[in-house]
Each structure stands twice: as C-alpha cells, then as structure tokens.
C-alpha cells in the first residue's frame, strides 16, 4: 500500500508537469467569465468568515501558538489512554476452537467428548456448516499435540444468515456456554489463521502468552495454577488456557536391592518379568507355511489395567515364587507431561485471549495484578509474549522509522526554502497534525495499532503541503513590488487568497481515504485505522495551517525587523574611524586577491574550447605560420643585388687618370616571380588548412580532457559510495562478531573489502587530480585553476553517419599536394634565361662623359644540376600525391572502424542501461536488505557488492570509450 501511494504521487507529479498544462491549454477558456460561479460565492463567504479569526490570531501569535501546542499535549495524553494492539483483529468468518481434556485422557475419551461437542454445536446453531475436530498429532508431525488436545474448526455461513447472535463476540459467548454444558474439557475460541499465527509467534495459541520461567517444574506448575484466577478477573480477558505440564500418571518401582541380593535375584530378571507382563517378550517362533511369526508372551490387555503389578510373582534360583512386593515397592505418581524450554530456560505458558479490550491495556492490567498478588521465588520471572511482543517490536521499529521520516521532511523543506526558519515554520504543521489523527481514533473507539502508525507516517508527508504553499505565496507577495509589503499586509492579502487551494488540498486528500475509513469488507479492519488517522489529521491540520502558519510568519517578520534594526545600528557604528592600523588594512587588502586566486573557477565546455583555441600554442603557431607565408609573397621577385663598380687608372689611354663608373641590376627569369608567388599562396592555403586541422584537434583534446575528468569524477564518486557502504558493513560486522553471529573469517572478508574500497577510493582521487591537471593543461590558460562545470559523465550524441572524411583533412592533404606541385613548377622555371640591365659612364683622357647602357642574358648551358633539382621536385610532388591518397584511405578506414566500434559500444551501453544497471541496483538493494535482516552470509554479500561494483565500473568505462570514439569520429568526419 505504501509503494502504491508513492508511485501514485510520482505519477501525479509527472502528469501535473506534462499532461495537465497540455489539457488546460486545450480545454480551458481563454476568457474568464465576469459572473462569479457558485464556488466563487461560497469561498467569498468563507473568506469573510475567515478574516475575523485570522486577524485575532495574528495579533496574538504567542497565544495562538501556545493554545495549539497545548491541544497537542492534550492529544498525546489522550493517545496514552487509547491503548494499543499489534494489528486489528481480522474477521476470518469462521471460528477455531481448542479443546483440552485432563492429562492422561485416552483417545477414546477425546473422541467421545469431541463428538458430543460437535453434536451440541450443530443442534443449537443453524449458522454452522461444518464442525471438524483434529485430535493429537497429524500424519505429518509439523504441529505436534497430545491426544488430550484437539483443534476444532467451525465453518460458518455468511454473517447475513446468522440468527443466534448479532455480533461475533456474542456468538463466541453463546457457543462457549453450549460447549461448557457438554463438560469434560476446556475450550478456547479463536480463528483459524489467528490461532496458527499466535502459535508460530509465541508457541501459545492465544493472543497473549504469559510465560513463567524457572527451574523446578512443580514450582512452575503451582505458580501457573495460582495466577489463572487472577488473570480471569482482569477486564478484557476472554479465555485463559493453562499449558498442561504436570499430572501424567506414572508407575514408579523402587527396588529393595538388599532383599534382591538375599534371594539371589538380580534387577535384570525382575525388569524382564515386568517388561513381559506389559510390553511382551518373545517366547518362541510360529511357522505358517513359509511365513514365520514371533510368539510373544504378555498379560491380557483387557485384564492388565485391573491387575496389580506388585502381585506378580518372581521365581528365585531356588524355585521359590515371591510376589514383586517382597523385593520392590510399586507406586503410581503424577509426573511431568511435557518439558518446554525457551532460551535454555524451563517455562510454562498461560494463554490469554483478548475479548472486548485492547492488547496493551490488558497486558498492563495483568502485570499490575500479578505483581501485586503473586510472589515468585528468586530465579523465577514473568515474560509476556504473543501479539503483545509483536506490538513492542513494531513500536521499536517505529521509534526508528518515524524520526528518519521527520528528518527527511526537514531536509527536503530546507532544500525548498534555503532557510532554517521557514523550514521549522512549515514543519510545525507535522506535530500539530497528530491532534486530528488521535481525536479521530478516540471518536471511533479505536486503539493505536501499527496500521494507525503507518497512517501517521503518511499524514506527516501530506501535512506539509499546505505550509509549503502558504510560505511560497507569502514570500512572493513580499517581493512582488519594488517596495516590499509589510508582514501584516502580506498576511491580510495572501491568507484569504490561499483559502481555496488550502482547503481543497486537505479535503481532496481526506476524501480519497474515505472509502477505506468506511469499508466493511474482508481486510477492512486493517484499513480503517490508517484512513481514520489520515482523514482526521488532514482536517485538523488544514484548519490549523490557516491559523498557525500566518501566526508563525508574523513572528518571523517581527524577529526579522528587530534583527535588521540591530544590524543597521551595528553598521552605523562600524562607519566610525577604525582603530585598526593602516599596515594591517594594507596587508588584508593584499591578501584578498591571493585568497580569491586560490579558489578554482568552473567553465562550461564551450567556454573551455574557446579558451583553449585562444591560448593553445599550436593554434598560435599555426596562425603565425599563416602570416609568415603571407609575408613570403613579398619575395616573389628577387633579381639579386645591384652591382656598382668604379675603375680608375689606365683604361684606354696612356694616362693614369681614366675613370669608369658602372651600375648593373640583375632581373632574373621573367617567369620565376609568378611561380614563387603561386608557391607562397599555396603555402598560405596549406597553413590555413593546417590551422583548421589544429582547431579540430585542440577541440577534440579539450573534449577528451572534459570527458576524462567526468569519468574520473564518476569513478571517485562510485568508490566513495562503496567505501562508505563497506565502512558501515564493517561496523555492523564488528557488532555481529561481538554478538557471536558471524565468525572472524567472515568479519575479515568485510575488512578486506573495506580496505580494497579505501585503496580504490584513494587511487580514484589521484586519478581525479591528474584529470584536473590534464584539463587545465589542455586549456593553456594563465588564469587560476579551471575545472569543468559539469561533473556528470554524459553520453555524447552519435555523429551523423557519413562515408566521407572531414573536409578540413581533405583540404589539408590536397594543399600539401598542391604545394609540392608548385615547388616542381618553380624548379622548372629556372631553365629559362635570366636577364640583367646596366649603365656605364667613362672618362678617358682627353674624352669625358662617355655613357653606355647594357642588357645581358644568362643561359644555363650546364643544366645538369638544375635538371636534378627539377626531377627531385617532381618526385616530391608524386610522393605527395601518393601520401595524400594514402592519408585519405587511412582516415576513411579509421572512420569506418570507429563507426563499427561505436555500434558495438552503443549496443553494450543499451544493455547496461536497459538491463544490467537495473539488475545491479536491484542486487545491491536486495543484498544490503538481506544482510540487515540476517538472511544472507558474508561471502554472498561480498560477492554481490563486487559484482555490482564490476557492473558499474564496466558501464563507466564503456561510456568513456564511447565518448572517445564519438570524439574521434567528429575529428574524422565533421
């Protein structure tokens, strides 16, 4: 039922976020009618009635809160007087009766009494279909009983056909009167399932088992007989059943060994005579054809019960017959019928059936009566079991479960409000909701039970809904305008506005439990306390929320105002000149940037890629290489240096005053500059394509460092979780070892697992730190330490399937090939002649001002070296073509391999996400639960934890490899 409620709430949450908005957009009218509806007029009237008590309570918040918690204290006092029981008694429709005859009764006596009892019941009650009695032990001895005890099942007709009684209790009283008139036995009425359940839990077929522990069976039997009259006088006690432990007739023979020795007899011969008389002794063999039978001698069974054992004769070695009374004394005494033990102690059980009362109150009254009237010897004590023991165990469990539930509610409220004050304000509705649940149980005359306890737990979760709604609305009103509203104004506007949603929330939840509260079908006894608690608690909690939450909110506003006022005064005082030395202020201001630099900054993936592209040395070098090749275009034409020469002396005359000045400028080949410019342009294109390749590789490097960090963080979180689990298991194992529940070897297995998890956690932390450094190194940022903003290892999307390699790589390979081709063209251009221009001025005595111009052409007649260089360039070009084609094929092959690898990894991930992880989580939870319940051994637990860890590790490794494969595909294709 609890799981159904949880899943219903989760489903309602999902529908409210998806289905309800969609349906509202489809079916709700766009225009709101101006005419108020019947519901509007009703709630307007309720708001008018609500404002007066709201105003009174908010003006007196302390009085309101005090009265509310006084009502809570009164309800807790009322709860202590309600009584308690384990679970409400289910009406099974039939009756089970235990018939107990006196000790030593024969089987014939049991059959005779049971037949008379069955006949009497069938004659007096027409509602009975069948009466079936089972005497003694069954064929399969799983329920051993003596022949003095019988389980009687009374199969009844439907309750509508009953005429002898109007209720179950009245029918039991009437039947008990009829069977008591039969006599000859004691009768205990119950129900078939209830009878077996009580017997399984405490060993007694009754609701309450009063067990007396001690050493002497006779003392235990006497005390059990002594307490029965006191228990019968307690109010609410129906049947009292005393466990029969004494009264079994026994023949005791005490031998006079001196007399036996005087007559020359021995004990063995006397025992043989007694055994022959009653059990029989083989005296010979009788043959019937091929069959052989032992001839057994013994007394006639019909006459054996009337024969006195002491009159049997014993023959002496002298042939003298002596009566047994001469050599032994024979007596019949009452001996123990059975000896029952519990926790190595002998005990006697007095079973008590509760009728017309509750278990806790009846047990309390029995304890008071017995402590007052019965005195036990040292070493003897009472223990109360049965359904009362189950109730105590269940209450102990609730003492743990309820605080945990309340703590979880507080944590969730704190996450919702980010304020401890508002968390406690909303949480105040939880204890106040107890008032309605307790009063509802009291009005319906129901004791506290485990069903009611579960109802209180469910009530705690629902009770905070109205508080969350009101506090959120108050905070929204407070911050709605630029000038915030005062607290009284927020309450005056917000509380009446919330009247409709608050009332509808509580009433709808209450009406949902109404069928359970009014049910009368089979099993309704368990549902009614739960539904009663929830309905009563929600009704009272809803009304109190409309009063208490505004009162608390006003108190919070008052304290906030006082705190702000004090803070304002402190700030005014702090504006005065400070006595702090100037050097200290300077030191603090200097340390502030250092403290801020010590804190790491988180970046997103896109931001990290942008930082890396800006700061990465490869990107910077690729950009500089582009600029270098662009500048190389300026050296396309290079004719060489200008040659200036001056000559003086005897040039063309006998005088030594001849002068000659000449200037020559080589022009080179007219085609070579064009090929050099084309080569520089090709190299610039190659550098640009290389920069694109570097950009893709740097991006992939950052993404790889990003996903590697996420993987390291996920592995560290996984090992931390398993380390915490193994530490808790180690503590539990130490406790169980101290209690003797497990061996030291099993405890060492847990310790070894804990040590291994601790080592893996430390290694994972080191890997995480290394991944942090790798990520920061991949960004090449000069800022403080940078970390990824997302630590969850997410699955990268599969790139679109393509059979072509990335255009960046293809362009880069083609550019390299084209560059080699241009180098080959440049070397071929050097076969053309080169030209040069010159000017010459001479002064040859007696002539002056002799000018001449010169044009020269150089032809490479020895062209073998240049031919070799041209052929080398051509081979480099062809090699570049082959290398480009090889690179394209290799990248295409790598791309197809990555696609195949990605398909396998996606298939593995799908298996993990659809089946393996779910099974691992289920194995994890079941292993921990079984260990807590003690249903599994340590070896199986350790194996289960290691299997779960292995599955989770494999999933994370597969996810990392999948992401790396996706990155490689993006590098090769996009």
PDB file of N, CA, C and O in Angstrom, residues 11 34 191 224 227 273 283 353 358 445 469 526 598 630 684 821 837 839 906:
ATOM      1  N   UNK A  11       3.512   9.591 -10.141  1.00  0.00           N
ATOM      2  CA  UNK A  11       2.748   9.728 -11.376  1.00  0.00           C
ATOM      3  C   UNK A  11       1.965  11.025 -11.439  1.00  0.00           C
ATOM      4  O   UNK A  11       1.897  11.682 -12.486  1.00  0.00           O
ATOM      5  N   UNK A  34     -16.925  37.047 -16.207  1.00  0.00           N
ATOM      6  CA  UNK A  34     -17.015  38.051 -15.140  1.00  0.00           C
ATOM      7  C   UNK A  34     -18.020  37.656 -14.067  1.00  0.00           C
ATOM      8  O   UNK A  34     -17.886  38.053 -12.902  1.00  0.00           O
ATOM      9  N   UNK A 191      -9.703 -17.887  15.858  1.00  0.00           N
ATOM     10  CA  UNK A 191      -9.946 -18.016  14.427  1.00  0.00           C
ATOM     11  C   UNK A 191      -8.830 -18.863  13.823  1.00  0.00           C
ATOM     12  O   UNK A 191      -7.714 -18.901  14.362  1.00  0.00           O
ATOM     13  N   UNK A 224       1.657 -21.351  37.882  1.00  0.00           N
ATOM     14  CA  UNK A 224       0.739 -21.190  36.755  1.00  0.00           C
ATOM     15  C   UNK A 224      -0.703 -21.379  37.196  1.00  0.00           C
ATOM     16  O   UNK A 224      -1.603 -20.625  36.809  1.00  0.00           O
ATOM     17  N   UNK A 227      -1.840 -18.179  39.184  1.00  0.00           N
ATOM     18  CA  UNK A 227      -2.112 -16.914  38.513  1.00  0.00           C
ATOM     19  C   UNK A 227      -3.357 -16.961  37.648  1.00  0.00           C
ATOM     20  O   UNK A 227      -3.880 -15.908  37.262  1.00  0.00           O
ATOM     21  N   UNK A 273      10.613 -59.608  33.748  1.00  0.00           N
ATOM     22  CA  UNK A 273       9.254 -60.046  34.094  1.00  0.00           C
ATOM     23  C   UNK A 273       8.271 -58.894  33.909  1.00  0.00           C
ATOM     24  O   UNK A 273       7.178 -59.075  33.348  1.00  0.00           O
ATOM     25  N   UNK A 283       8.758 -65.574  23.111  1.00  0.00           N
ATOM     26  CA  UNK A 283       8.891 -66.880  23.781  1.00  0.00           C
ATOM     27  C   UNK A 283       9.150 -68.003  22.798  1.00  0.00           C
ATOM     28  O   UNK A 283       9.435 -69.127  23.210  1.00  0.00           O
ATOM     29  N   UNK A 353      -6.749 -14.984  25.697  1.00  0.00           N
ATOM     30  CA  UNK A 353      -7.405 -14.385  24.544  1.00  0.00           C
ATOM     31  C   UNK A 353      -8.082 -13.088  24.967  1.00  0.00           C
ATOM     32  O   UNK A 353      -8.750 -13.032  26.008  1.00  0.00           O
ATOM     33  N   UNK A 358      -8.176  -3.969  24.447  1.00  0.00           N
ATOM     34  CA  UNK A 358      -7.002  -3.891  23.592  1.00  0.00           C
ATOM     35  C   UNK A 358      -5.828  -4.565  24.289  1.00  0.00           C
ATOM     36  O   UNK A 358      -5.770  -4.656  25.516  1.00  0.00           O
ATOM     37  N   UNK A 445     -13.402   4.999  18.692  1.00  0.00           N
ATOM     38  CA  UNK A 445     -13.130   3.963  19.685  1.00  0.00           C
ATOM     39  C   UNK A 445     -12.174   2.911  19.124  1.00  0.00           C
ATOM     40  O   UNK A 445     -12.426   1.707  19.184  1.00  0.00           O
ATOM     41  N   UNK A 469       2.806  25.691   0.372  1.00  0.00           N
ATOM     42  CA  UNK A 469       2.025  26.570  -0.493  1.00  0.00           C
ATOM     43  C   UNK A 469       1.892  27.965   0.111  1.00  0.00           C
ATOM     44  O   UNK A 469       2.090  28.987  -0.571  1.00  0.00           O
ATOM     45  N   UNK A 526      -7.883  -3.577   8.960  1.00  0.00           N
ATOM     46  CA  UNK A 526      -6.549  -3.003   8.897  1.00  0.00           C
ATOM     47  C   UNK A 526      -6.576  -1.629   8.236  1.00  0.00           C
ATOM     48  O   UNK A 526      -5.800  -0.733   8.585  1.00  0.00           O
ATOM     49  N   UNK A 598      43.093  31.560  -5.050  1.00  0.00           N
ATOM     50  CA  UNK A 598      43.218  30.164  -4.635  1.00  0.00           C
ATOM     51  C   UNK A 598      41.981  29.352  -4.960  1.00  0.00           C
ATOM     52  O   UNK A 598      42.035  28.138  -4.987  1.00  0.00           O
ATOM     53  N   UNK A 630      52.095  34.457 -45.770  1.00  0.00           N
ATOM     54  CA  UNK A 630      51.580  35.637 -46.477  1.00  0.00           C
ATOM     55  C   UNK A 630      52.695  36.656 -46.735  1.00  0.00           C
ATOM     56  O   UNK A 630      52.752  37.292 -47.795  1.00  0.00           O
ATOM     57  N   UNK A 684      50.403  29.425 -48.023  1.00  0.00           N
ATOM     58  CA  UNK A 684      49.442  30.115 -47.156  1.00  0.00           C
ATOM     59  C   UNK A 684      48.154  29.314 -47.025  1.00  0.00           C
ATOM     60  O   UNK A 684      47.603  29.158 -45.925  1.00  0.00           O
ATOM     61  N   UNK A 821      53.423  20.501 -55.954  1.00  0.00           N
ATOM     62  CA  UNK A 821      53.298  20.740 -57.401  1.00  0.00           C
ATOM     63  C   UNK A 821      53.841  22.118 -57.753  1.00  0.00           C
ATOM     64  O   UNK A 821      54.548  22.284 -58.774  1.00  0.00           O
ATOM     65  N   UNK A 837      70.183  44.427 -66.457  1.00  0.00           N
ATOM     66  CA  UNK A 837      70.352  45.737 -67.072  1.00  0.00           C
ATOM     67  C   UNK A 837      71.516  46.448 -66.397  1.00  0.00           C
ATOM     68  O   UNK A 837      71.745  46.281 -65.179  1.00  0.00           O
ATOM     69  N   UNK A 839      74.358  50.223 -66.633  1.00  0.00           N
ATOM     70  CA  UNK A 839      74.703  51.571 -67.145  1.00  0.00           C
ATOM     71  C   UNK A 839      76.154  51.806 -66.821  1.00  0.00           C
ATOM     72  O   UNK A 839      76.629  51.482 -65.735  1.00  0.00           O
ATOM     73  N   UNK A 906      27.603   1.224 -28.390  1.00  0.00           N
ATOM     74  CA  UNK A 906      26.210   1.624 -28.157  1.00  0.00           C
ATOM     75  C   UNK A 906      25.360   0.423 -27.771  1.00  0.00           C
ATOM     76  O   UNK A 906      24.475   0.526 -26.911  1.00  0.00           O
TER      77      UNK A 906
END
